Amino acid sequence: MTTRKDWDFLSENDVTPEEVFKNRRRLIQAFGAGSVAGPLSAVKAAMQGSAAVVAGLSAVACGAKPAGGRGSTQLSELPALPATRNTQWSNTEPPTDSKLVTTYNNFYEFGTDKSDPSRNADTLQTRPWKVLVEGECNKPGEFDLDDLLKLAPMEERIYSLRCVEAWSVVVPWIGYPLAALLKKVEPGSKAKYVSFETLADPRQMPGLSSSVLDWPYVEGLRMDEAMHPLALLTFGQYGKVLPNQAGAPVRLVVPWKYGFKSAKSLVRIRLTDKQPPTSWNKSAPQEYGFYSNVNPGVNHPRWSQGSERRLGEGSFGGLFAPRRDTKLFNGYEAVAPLYQGMDLRKFF
Ligand code: MTE
């Protein structure tokens, strides 16, 4: 039986990954606040989360770079990335306002508050850029970004992205199936999983000075998940190349899984015979599983996953977006056969 935690009084939209709580708790403990640190740090985290939303929204309202930082490149300043809309795999819902999507981000390498990536990620050098693809395959190789951009036709896909923190956005992404790249290296029969590693350069990424996660940020998929046509190797959004805060120059988007599976700024992809370690699972295994499929039937230990807030909906620019039901696999029923016969409570 679970006991009531200090943070149970927080509303669901105030959730913050436990490591952020822990990190702040460690800091407060270091300053001698001891036993009151838990709830205080939770409240502080919650307040900062709301402040980040407000900061992001005021930047939207003013059309300005968020105050207090150098400011990342805005979509309007970025080159266009032409693509053909793929209607088969696109949602029909309207995309979320791009200004909101580009100022409310999770990219802990640039800080843990939602407005940090858009304020800090201008230090990210996205050229030259190479992605190493190696492991259990016949043709491993290092792919230059220019080669990756030409490897398959660019498609625009409108996907919803559901964060484990119970907020979601709808984004027109640009990319092509991850399967196109994996096929190029000719996976061997031992390739059962794919691991993803993202850039970890302290000279470019101020967030690496924090121990909130073990760097580099790593993620993983089962081979059949990685080969599913919905898994997108992504280079752009809203008709433009990715802004740095969105994971430039190349990231994953895996729309039926919680957002943290969609690793940003990829540098290495490895085919393996063993299930690879993943950052959030290493950090809090009881809270974040390897699979992390969106599932309203499996709650996070500290909050419900039954509903979510779609940023931008409702009044006040979406700050108080009404809750909407969360769907199994984020509504992407096409992936259900991947999990036939599996107990999704056990493999969460
Ligand atoms: N990738 C890296 N390298 N570092 C991160 O902190 N955060 C993840 C994911 N990819 C993260 C990452 C999380 S928690 C989410 S919800 C999505 O990116 C957010 O993507 P967005 O900022 O484009 O909405």
mmCIF file of C-alpha atoms and ligand atoms in Angstrom:
data_model
loop_
_atom_site.group_PDB
_atom_site.id
_atom_site.type_symbol
_atom_site.label_atom_id
_atom_site.label_comp_id
_atom_site.label_asym_id
_atom_site.label_seq_id
_atom_site.Cartn_x
_atom_site.Cartn_y
_atom_site.Cartn_z
ATOM 1 C CA MET A 1 0.000 0.000 0.000
ATOM 2 C CA THR A 2 1.359 3.431 -0.842
ATOM 3 C CA THR A 3 1.514 6.166 1.730
ATOM 4 C CA ARG A 4 0.507 9.740 1.059
ATOM 5 C CA LYS A 5 3.451 11.805 -0.139
ATOM 6 C CA ASP A 6 4.144 15.446 0.606
ATOM 7 C CA TRP A 7 3.615 16.325 -3.021
ATOM 8 C CA ASP A 8 0.173 14.696 -3.272
ATOM 9 C CA PHE A 9 -1.450 18.080 -2.813
ATOM 10 C CA LEU A 10 0.004 19.327 -6.088
ATOM 11 C CA SER A 11 -2.327 19.475 -9.042
ATOM 12 C CA GLU A 12 -1.503 17.251 -12.009
ATOM 13 C CA ASN A 13 -0.387 20.116 -14.220
ATOM 14 C CA ASP A 14 2.292 21.029 -11.691
ATOM 15 C CA VAL A 15 4.200 17.799 -12.026
ATOM 16 C CA THR A 16 7.933 17.881 -12.385
ATOM 17 C CA PRO A 17 10.191 14.878 -12.929
ATOM 18 C CA GLU A 18 11.322 13.444 -9.611
ATOM 19 C CA GLU A 19 14.989 14.049 -10.329
ATOM 20 C CA VAL A 20 14.315 17.765 -10.422
ATOM 21 C CA PHE A 21 12.709 17.473 -6.998
ATOM 22 C CA LYS A 22 15.621 15.380 -5.779
ATOM 23 C CA ASN A 23 18.168 17.764 -7.165
ATOM 24 C CA ARG A 24 16.507 20.736 -5.506
ATOM 25 C CA ARG A 25 16.104 18.719 -2.310
ATOM 26 C CA ARG A 26 19.821 17.928 -2.340
ATOM 27 C CA LEU A 27 20.576 21.619 -2.759
ATOM 28 C CA ILE A 28 18.253 22.666 0.043
ATOM 29 C CA GLN A 29 19.632 19.923 2.294
ATOM 30 C CA ALA A 30 23.119 21.173 1.574
ATOM 31 C CA PHE A 31 21.971 24.509 2.984
ATOM 32 C CA GLY A 32 20.590 22.803 6.124
ATOM 33 C CA ALA A 33 16.830 22.997 5.568
ATOM 34 C CA GLY A 34 16.560 19.225 6.140
ATOM 35 C CA SER A 35 13.132 17.734 6.618
ATOM 36 C CA VAL A 36 11.037 20.563 5.192
ATOM 37 C CA ALA A 37 12.946 20.400 1.938
ATOM 38 C CA GLY A 38 10.655 17.874 0.247
ATOM 39 C CA PRO A 39 7.392 19.790 0.151
ATOM 40 C CA LEU A 40 9.151 23.122 -0.225
ATOM 41 C CA SER A 41 11.150 21.946 -3.178
ATOM 42 C CA ALA A 42 7.997 20.471 -4.696
ATOM 43 C CA VAL A 43 6.155 23.763 -4.337
ATOM 44 C CA LYS A 44 9.147 25.665 -5.688
ATOM 45 C CA ALA A 45 9.380 23.322 -8.641
ATOM 46 C CA ALA A 46 5.660 23.699 -9.258
ATOM 47 C CA MET A 47 5.878 27.487 -9.053
ATOM 48 C CA GLN A 48 8.829 27.558 -11.383
ATOM 49 C CA GLY A 49 6.953 25.338 -13.811
ATOM 50 C CA SER A 50 4.080 27.832 -13.895
ATOM 51 C CA ALA A 51 6.501 30.743 -14.142
ATOM 52 C CA ALA A 52 8.067 29.087 -17.145
ATOM 53 C CA VAL A 53 4.673 28.834 -18.820
ATOM 54 C CA VAL A 54 4.011 32.493 -18.107
ATOM 55 C CA ALA A 55 7.466 33.461 -19.425
ATOM 56 C CA GLY A 56 6.876 31.455 -22.564
ATOM 57 C CA LEU A 57 3.429 32.900 -23.092
ATOM 58 C CA SER A 58 4.476 36.488 -22.509
ATOM 59 C CA ALA A 59 7.193 35.971 -25.093
ATOM 60 C CA VAL A 60 4.471 34.692 -27.405
ATOM 61 C CA ALA A 61 2.281 37.671 -26.670
ATOM 62 C CA CYS A 62 5.083 40.187 -27.286
ATOM 63 C CA GLY A 63 6.550 38.329 -30.221
ATOM 64 C CA ALA A 64 9.896 38.821 -28.520
ATOM 65 C CA LYS A 65 12.740 36.618 -27.409
ATOM 66 C CA PRO A 66 12.111 35.447 -23.840
ATOM 67 C CA ALA A 67 13.541 37.910 -21.332
ATOM 68 C CA GLY A 68 16.642 37.161 -19.293
ATOM 69 C CA GLY A 69 18.600 35.073 -21.780
ATOM 70 C CA ARG A 70 20.474 35.430 -25.011
ATOM 71 C CA GLY A 71 17.556 33.933 -26.888
ATOM 72 C CA SER A 72 17.598 31.114 -29.402
ATOM 73 C CA THR A 73 16.964 31.423 -33.076
ATOM 74 C CA GLN A 74 13.298 31.907 -33.830
ATOM 75 C CA LEU A 75 11.493 29.916 -36.506
ATOM 76 C CA SER A 76 11.135 32.988 -38.716
ATOM 77 C CA GLU A 77 14.947 33.293 -38.897
ATOM 78 C CA LEU A 78 15.543 29.669 -39.891
ATOM 79 C CA PRO A 79 15.839 28.186 -43.399
ATOM 80 C CA ALA A 80 12.800 26.461 -44.855
ATOM 81 C CA LEU A 81 12.854 22.677 -45.136
ATOM 82 C CA PRO A 82 10.566 21.648 -48.016
ATOM 83 C CA ALA A 83 8.532 18.502 -47.466
ATOM 84 C CA THR A 84 5.436 16.743 -48.738
ATOM 85 C CA ARG A 85 2.592 16.283 -46.266
ATOM 86 C CA ASN A 86 2.021 12.627 -45.430
ATOM 87 C CA THR A 87 -1.701 12.445 -44.743
ATOM 88 C CA GLN A 88 -1.703 8.733 -43.959
ATOM 89 C CA TRP A 89 0.293 9.313 -40.790
ATOM 90 C CA SER A 90 -0.892 12.808 -39.886
ATOM 91 C CA ASN A 91 -3.372 13.858 -37.229
ATOM 92 C CA THR A 92 -6.232 16.052 -38.379
ATOM 93 C CA GLU A 93 -6.064 18.258 -35.264
ATOM 94 C CA PRO A 94 -4.798 21.820 -35.709
ATOM 95 C CA PRO A 95 -1.143 22.341 -34.790
ATOM 96 C CA THR A 96 -0.313 24.172 -31.578
ATOM 97 C CA ASP A 97 0.896 27.776 -31.968
ATOM 98 C CA SER A 98 4.548 27.514 -33.027
ATOM 99 C CA LYS A 99 5.592 30.289 -30.665
ATOM 100 C CA LEU A 100 4.336 28.260 -27.743
ATOM 101 C CA VAL A 101 5.964 25.037 -28.978
ATOM 102 C CA THR A 102 9.322 26.787 -29.416
ATOM 103 C CA THR A 103 9.351 28.443 -25.992
ATOM 104 C CA TYR A 104 7.999 25.622 -23.795
ATOM 105 C CA ASN A 105 10.530 22.788 -24.042
ATOM 106 C CA ASN A 106 12.215 19.977 -22.199
ATOM 107 C CA PHE A 107 15.909 19.830 -23.088
ATOM 108 C CA TYR A 108 17.708 19.409 -19.794
ATOM 109 C CA GLU A 109 21.127 19.925 -21.380
ATOM 110 C CA PHE A 110 20.094 23.593 -21.448
ATOM 111 C CA GLY A 111 18.337 23.761 -18.065
ATOM 112 C CA THR A 112 15.350 22.232 -16.317
ATOM 113 C CA ASP A 113 12.826 25.053 -16.603
ATOM 114 C CA LYS A 114 10.556 25.060 -19.632
ATOM 115 C CA SER A 115 11.860 28.419 -20.862
ATOM 116 C CA ASP A 116 15.570 27.509 -20.441
ATOM 117 C CA PRO A 117 16.100 25.745 -23.796
ATOM 118 C CA SER A 118 14.705 28.656 -25.838
ATOM 119 C CA ARG A 119 16.842 31.092 -23.836
ATOM 120 C CA ASN A 120 20.056 29.064 -23.714
ATOM 121 C CA ALA A 121 20.289 26.776 -26.741
ATOM 122 C CA ASP A 122 21.826 29.354 -29.071
ATOM 123 C CA THR A 123 25.222 27.963 -27.968
ATOM 124 C CA LEU A 124 24.508 24.655 -29.718
ATOM 125 C CA GLN A 125 26.674 24.241 -32.836
ATOM 126 C CA THR A 126 24.650 22.229 -35.337
ATOM 127 C CA ARG A 127 27.237 22.240 -38.166
ATOM 128 C CA PRO A 128 29.331 20.284 -38.859
ATOM 129 C CA TRP A 129 27.278 17.377 -37.477
ATOM 130 C CA LYS A 130 27.692 13.644 -37.845
ATOM 131 C CA VAL A 131 25.658 10.696 -36.611
ATOM 132 C CA LEU A 132 27.447 7.402 -36.065
ATOM 133 C CA VAL A 133 25.346 4.300 -36.773
ATOM 134 C CA GLU A 134 27.046 1.134 -35.556
ATOM 135 C CA GLY A 135 26.657 -2.186 -33.746
ATOM 136 C CA GLU A 136 24.876 -5.280 -35.041
ATOM 137 C CA CYS A 137 24.779 -4.359 -38.725
ATOM 138 C CA ASN A 138 26.649 -5.126 -41.951
ATOM 139 C CA LYS A 139 27.321 -1.553 -43.018
ATOM 140 C CA PRO A 140 28.051 0.684 -40.016
ATOM 141 C CA GLY A 141 28.953 4.233 -40.863
ATOM 142 C CA GLU A 142 29.235 7.840 -39.872
ATOM 143 C CA PHE A 143 26.622 9.927 -41.650
ATOM 144 C CA ASP A 144 27.192 13.600 -42.278
ATOM 145 C CA LEU A 145 24.136 15.780 -41.737
ATOM 146 C CA ASP A 146 24.081 16.720 -45.437
ATOM 147 C CA ASP A 147 23.948 13.034 -46.375
ATOM 148 C CA LEU A 148 21.215 12.388 -43.821
ATOM 149 C CA LEU A 149 19.151 15.249 -45.228
ATOM 150 C CA LYS A 150 19.283 13.579 -48.653
ATOM 151 C CA LEU A 151 18.831 9.977 -47.539
ATOM 152 C CA ALA A 152 15.040 9.805 -48.041
ATOM 153 C CA PRO A 153 12.249 12.168 -49.174
ATOM 154 C CA MET A 154 11.245 14.679 -46.511
ATOM 155 C CA GLU A 155 7.700 14.241 -45.246
ATOM 156 C CA GLU A 156 5.623 16.547 -43.103
ATOM 157 C CA ARG A 157 3.703 14.707 -40.419
ATOM 158 C CA ILE A 158 1.366 16.258 -37.916
ATOM 159 C CA TYR A 159 1.804 14.339 -34.690
ATOM 160 C CA SER A 160 0.740 14.985 -31.141
ATOM 161 C CA LEU A 161 3.507 14.765 -28.565
ATOM 162 C CA ARG A 162 2.345 13.718 -25.087
ATOM 163 C CA CYS A 163 4.826 14.499 -22.320
ATOM 164 C CA VAL A 164 4.946 12.210 -19.287
ATOM 165 C CA GLU A 165 4.235 15.382 -17.275
ATOM 166 C CA ALA A 166 0.653 15.346 -18.687
ATOM 167 C CA TRP A 167 0.858 18.204 -21.195
ATOM 168 C CA SER A 168 0.717 17.771 -24.954
ATOM 169 C CA VAL A 169 1.243 19.695 -28.185
ATOM 170 C CA VAL A 170 0.429 19.069 -31.857
ATOM 171 C CA VAL A 171 3.383 19.723 -34.158
ATOM 172 C CA PRO A 172 3.957 19.514 -37.922
ATOM 173 C CA TRP A 173 7.303 17.687 -37.904
ATOM 174 C CA ILE A 174 9.521 17.192 -40.974
ATOM 175 C CA GLY A 175 11.580 14.068 -41.473
ATOM 176 C CA TYR A 176 11.425 10.518 -42.720
ATOM 177 C CA PRO A 177 11.004 7.111 -41.110
ATOM 178 C CA LEU A 178 13.902 6.081 -38.880
ATOM 179 C CA ALA A 179 13.595 2.742 -40.701
ATOM 180 C CA ALA A 180 15.065 4.374 -43.835
ATOM 181 C CA LEU A 181 18.352 5.048 -42.047
ATOM 182 C CA LEU A 182 18.403 1.692 -40.239
ATOM 183 C CA LYS A 183 17.876 -0.198 -43.499
ATOM 184 C CA LYS A 184 20.920 1.591 -44.980
ATOM 185 C CA VAL A 185 23.218 -0.053 -42.434
ATOM 186 C CA GLU A 186 21.674 -3.501 -42.982
ATOM 187 C CA PRO A 187 20.744 -4.696 -39.492
ATOM 188 C CA GLY A 188 22.029 -8.165 -38.610
ATOM 189 C CA SER A 189 20.001 -10.978 -37.059
ATOM 190 C CA LYS A 190 21.289 -10.047 -33.565
ATOM 191 C CA ALA A 191 19.881 -6.525 -33.801
ATOM 192 C CA LYS A 192 16.997 -6.688 -31.297
ATOM 193 C CA TYR A 193 17.188 -3.147 -29.907
ATOM 194 C CA VAL A 194 18.365 0.290 -30.967
ATOM 195 C CA SER A 195 20.049 2.710 -28.576
ATOM 196 C CA PHE A 196 20.258 6.460 -29.110
ATOM 197 C CA GLU A 197 22.847 8.797 -27.662
ATOM 198 C CA THR A 198 22.589 12.565 -27.819
ATOM 199 C CA LEU A 199 25.237 15.277 -27.723
ATOM 200 C CA ALA A 200 26.832 15.964 -24.338
ATOM 201 C CA ASP A 201 29.293 18.833 -24.691
ATOM 202 C CA PRO A 202 29.673 21.002 -21.601
ATOM 203 C CA ARG A 203 31.086 23.857 -23.698
ATOM 204 C CA GLN A 204 27.822 24.088 -25.603
ATOM 205 C CA MET A 205 25.351 22.844 -23.019
ATOM 206 C CA PRO A 206 25.197 24.690 -19.681
ATOM 207 C CA GLY A 207 22.752 22.146 -18.219
ATOM 208 C CA LEU A 208 25.439 19.464 -18.138
ATOM 209 C CA SER A 209 26.848 21.060 -14.989
ATOM 210 C CA SER A 210 23.736 19.759 -13.206
ATOM 211 C CA SER A 211 23.544 16.174 -11.971
ATOM 212 C CA VAL A 212 19.814 15.984 -12.666
ATOM 213 C CA LEU A 213 20.547 13.192 -15.180
ATOM 214 C CA ASP A 214 23.519 11.037 -16.046
ATOM 215 C CA TRP A 215 24.913 12.512 -19.285
ATOM 216 C CA PRO A 216 24.797 11.834 -22.165
ATOM 217 C CA TYR A 217 21.022 11.538 -22.499
ATOM 218 C CA VAL A 218 20.357 8.033 -23.785
ATOM 219 C CA GLU A 219 17.215 6.372 -25.074
ATOM 220 C CA GLY A 220 16.238 3.107 -26.692
ATOM 221 C CA LEU A 221 13.622 1.259 -28.693
ATOM 222 C CA ARG A 222 12.969 -2.349 -29.535
ATOM 223 C CA MET A 223 13.983 -3.068 -33.141
ATOM 224 C CA ASP A 224 10.394 -3.540 -34.349
ATOM 225 C CA GLU A 225 9.391 -0.260 -32.676
ATOM 226 C CA ALA A 226 12.291 1.539 -34.352
ATOM 227 C CA MET A 227 11.258 0.098 -37.732
ATOM 228 C CA HIS A 228 7.618 1.142 -37.342
ATOM 229 C CA PRO A 229 6.680 3.742 -39.993
ATOM 230 C CA LEU A 230 5.499 6.178 -37.300
ATOM 231 C CA ALA A 231 8.993 6.479 -35.733
ATOM 232 C CA LEU A 232 10.326 9.634 -37.371
ATOM 233 C CA LEU A 233 13.911 10.790 -37.797
ATOM 234 C CA THR A 234 13.169 14.473 -37.583
ATOM 235 C CA PHE A 235 14.986 17.489 -39.052
ATOM 236 C CA GLY A 236 12.357 20.209 -39.004
ATOM 237 C CA GLN A 237 9.100 21.594 -37.687
ATOM 238 C CA TYR A 238 6.579 24.175 -38.940
ATOM 239 C CA GLY A 239 8.154 24.185 -42.418
ATOM 240 C CA LYS A 240 11.622 25.115 -41.096
ATOM 241 C CA VAL A 241 14.735 23.282 -39.946
ATOM 242 C CA LEU A 242 14.573 22.448 -36.236
ATOM 243 C CA PRO A 243 15.303 25.336 -33.896
ATOM 244 C CA ASN A 244 18.084 24.419 -31.446
ATOM 245 C CA GLN A 245 15.711 24.120 -28.491
ATOM 246 C CA ALA A 246 13.709 21.478 -30.405
ATOM 247 C CA GLY A 247 16.756 19.198 -30.739
ATOM 248 C CA ALA A 248 18.559 20.474 -33.832
ATOM 249 C CA PRO A 249 19.841 19.332 -36.162
ATOM 250 C CA VAL A 250 18.291 15.852 -35.897
ATOM 251 C CA ARG A 251 16.085 14.194 -33.273
ATOM 252 C CA LEU A 252 13.643 11.367 -32.869
ATOM 253 C CA VAL A 253 9.872 11.689 -32.672
ATOM 254 C CA VAL A 254 8.119 8.563 -31.410
ATOM 255 C CA PRO A 255 4.531 9.772 -31.083
ATOM 256 C CA TRP A 256 2.952 6.795 -29.295
ATOM 257 C CA LYS A 257 5.420 7.034 -26.409
ATOM 258 C CA TYR A 258 5.924 9.683 -23.731
ATOM 259 C CA GLY A 259 7.924 12.624 -25.027
ATOM 260 C CA PHE A 260 11.153 11.686 -23.248
ATOM 261 C CA LYS A 261 11.612 8.765 -25.665
ATOM 262 C CA SER A 262 11.974 11.351 -28.488
ATOM 263 C CA ALA A 263 15.679 12.054 -27.951
ATOM 264 C CA LYS A 264 17.055 15.368 -29.245
ATOM 265 C CA SER A 265 20.321 16.238 -31.013
ATOM 266 C CA LEU A 266 21.306 12.668 -31.862
ATOM 267 C CA VAL A 267 24.985 11.773 -32.347
ATOM 268 C CA ARG A 268 25.048 7.986 -32.118
ATOM 269 C CA ILE A 269 22.680 5.131 -32.954
ATOM 270 C CA ARG A 270 23.662 1.605 -31.994
ATOM 271 C CA LEU A 271 22.017 -1.691 -32.916
ATOM 272 C CA THR A 272 22.326 -4.167 -30.060
ATOM 273 C CA ASP A 273 21.207 -7.568 -28.896
ATOM 274 C CA LYS A 274 20.402 -6.316 -25.375
ATOM 275 C CA GLN A 275 17.867 -3.845 -24.061
ATOM 276 C CA PRO A 276 19.860 -0.613 -23.696
ATOM 277 C CA PRO A 277 19.853 1.623 -20.600
ATOM 278 C CA THR A 278 17.730 4.774 -20.885
ATOM 279 C CA SER A 279 18.262 8.042 -19.004
ATOM 280 C CA TRP A 280 14.974 8.418 -17.132
ATOM 281 C CA ASN A 281 14.776 4.714 -16.325
ATOM 282 C CA LYS A 282 18.274 4.833 -14.834
ATOM 283 C CA SER A 283 17.309 7.895 -12.850
ATOM 284 C CA ALA A 284 13.982 6.600 -11.421
ATOM 285 C CA PRO A 285 13.247 3.013 -12.538
ATOM 286 C CA GLN A 286 10.036 2.806 -10.510
ATOM 287 C CA GLU A 287 8.655 5.864 -12.348
ATOM 288 C CA TYR A 288 9.902 5.553 -15.937
ATOM 289 C CA GLY A 289 9.987 2.222 -17.758
ATOM 290 C CA PHE A 290 11.870 1.263 -20.891
ATOM 291 C CA TYR A 291 8.683 1.099 -22.977
ATOM 292 C CA SER A 292 6.943 4.255 -21.743
ATOM 293 C CA ASN A 293 4.037 3.897 -24.125
ATOM 294 C CA VAL A 294 1.377 6.535 -23.522
ATOM 295 C CA ASN A 295 -1.171 4.662 -21.426
ATOM 296 C CA PRO A 296 -4.037 6.218 -19.444
ATOM 297 C CA GLY A 297 -4.400 2.895 -17.614
ATOM 298 C CA VAL A 298 -0.953 3.050 -16.014
ATOM 299 C CA ASN A 299 -0.538 6.050 -13.744
ATOM 300 C CA HIS A 300 2.746 7.624 -12.853
ATOM 301 C CA PRO A 301 3.353 6.857 -9.156
ATOM 302 C CA ARG A 302 2.904 10.567 -8.357
ATOM 303 C CA TRP A 303 0.158 11.626 -10.764
ATOM 304 C CA SER A 304 -2.600 10.365 -13.057
ATOM 305 C CA GLN A 305 -1.914 9.684 -16.721
ATOM 306 C CA GLY A 306 -5.657 9.556 -17.449
ATOM 307 C CA SER A 307 -5.803 13.071 -18.871
ATOM 308 C CA GLU A 308 -3.613 15.856 -20.194
ATOM 309 C CA ARG A 309 -3.556 19.554 -20.997
ATOM 310 C CA ARG A 310 -3.169 20.467 -24.658
ATOM 311 C CA LEU A 311 -1.013 23.590 -24.577
ATOM 312 C CA GLY A 312 -2.652 26.554 -26.280
ATOM 313 C CA GLU A 313 -6.223 25.378 -25.724
ATOM 314 C CA GLY A 314 -8.745 27.311 -23.699
ATOM 315 C CA SER A 315 -8.419 30.833 -22.383
ATOM 316 C CA PHE A 316 -5.293 32.809 -21.440
ATOM 317 C CA GLY A 317 -3.337 31.428 -24.378
ATOM 318 C CA GLY A 318 -3.654 27.889 -23.079
ATOM 319 C CA LEU A 319 -2.199 28.556 -19.653
ATOM 320 C CA PHE A 320 -5.270 26.933 -18.101
ATOM 321 C CA ALA A 321 -6.037 24.491 -20.905
ATOM 322 C CA PRO A 322 -8.925 22.227 -19.924
ATOM 323 C CA ARG A 323 -8.059 18.591 -19.356
ATOM 324 C CA ARG A 324 -8.782 16.121 -22.140
ATOM 325 C CA ASP A 325 -8.685 12.338 -21.965
ATOM 326 C CA THR A 326 -5.378 10.689 -22.766
ATOM 327 C CA LYS A 327 -5.592 7.868 -25.302
ATOM 328 C CA LEU A 328 -3.778 4.544 -25.269
ATOM 329 C CA PHE A 329 -0.653 4.832 -27.447
ATOM 330 C CA ASN A 330 -1.529 8.551 -27.715
ATOM 331 C CA GLY A 331 -4.240 7.481 -30.172
ATOM 332 C CA TYR A 332 -1.800 5.735 -32.560
ATOM 333 C CA GLU A 333 -3.648 2.415 -32.649
ATOM 334 C CA ALA A 334 -1.486 1.205 -35.543
ATOM 335 C CA VAL A 335 1.233 0.264 -33.047
ATOM 336 C CA ALA A 336 -1.010 -2.026 -30.953
ATOM 337 C CA PRO A 337 0.171 -5.225 -32.730
ATOM 338 C CA LEU A 338 3.723 -4.520 -31.477
ATOM 339 C CA TYR A 339 2.548 -5.214 -27.942
ATOM 340 C CA GLN A 340 0.143 -8.110 -28.471
ATOM 341 C CA GLY A 341 0.280 -10.528 -25.550
ATOM 342 C CA MET A 342 2.383 -8.173 -23.408
ATOM 343 C CA ASP A 343 1.241 -7.035 -19.979
ATOM 344 C CA LEU A 344 1.561 -3.259 -20.396
ATOM 345 C CA ARG A 345 1.441 -2.769 -16.628
ATOM 346 C CA LYS A 346 4.540 -4.894 -16.227
ATOM 347 C CA PHE A 347 6.285 -3.544 -19.321
ATOM 348 C CA PHE A 348 5.423 0.110 -18.626
HETATM 349 N N1 MTE B 1 16.314 14.913 -25.482
HETATM 350 C C1 MTE B 1 17.402 15.331 -24.823
HETATM 351 N N2 MTE B 1 18.626 15.149 -25.383
HETATM 352 N N3 MTE B 1 17.334 15.929 -23.604
HETATM 353 C C2 MTE B 1 16.120 16.126 -22.980
HETATM 354 O O1 MTE B 1 16.090 16.666 -21.869
HETATM 355 N N4 MTE B 1 13.688 15.825 -23.092
HETATM 356 C C3 MTE B 1 12.649 14.912 -23.580
HETATM 357 C C4 MTE B 1 12.632 14.834 -25.096
HETATM 358 N N5 MTE B 1 13.975 14.717 -25.631
HETATM 359 C C5 MTE B 1 14.948 15.686 -23.647
HETATM 360 C C6 MTE B 1 15.092 15.096 -24.935
HETATM 361 C C7 MTE B 1 11.319 15.267 -23.096
HETATM 362 S S1 MTE B 1 11.029 14.980 -21.434
HETATM 363 C C8 MTE B 1 10.338 15.725 -23.898
HETATM 364 S S2 MTE B 1 8.740 15.919 -23.337
HETATM 365 C C9 MTE B 1 10.606 16.096 -25.290
HETATM 366 O O2 MTE B 1 11.994 15.994 -25.631
HETATM 367 C C10 MTE B 1 10.176 17.547 -25.498
HETATM 368 O O3 MTE B 1 10.314 17.916 -26.834
HETATM 369 P P1 MTE B 1 9.954 19.431 -27.235
HETATM 370 O O4 MTE B 1 10.728 20.326 -26.322
HETATM 371 O O5 MTE B 1 10.345 19.570 -28.666
HETATM 372 O O6 MTE B 1 8.461 19.573 -27.015
#
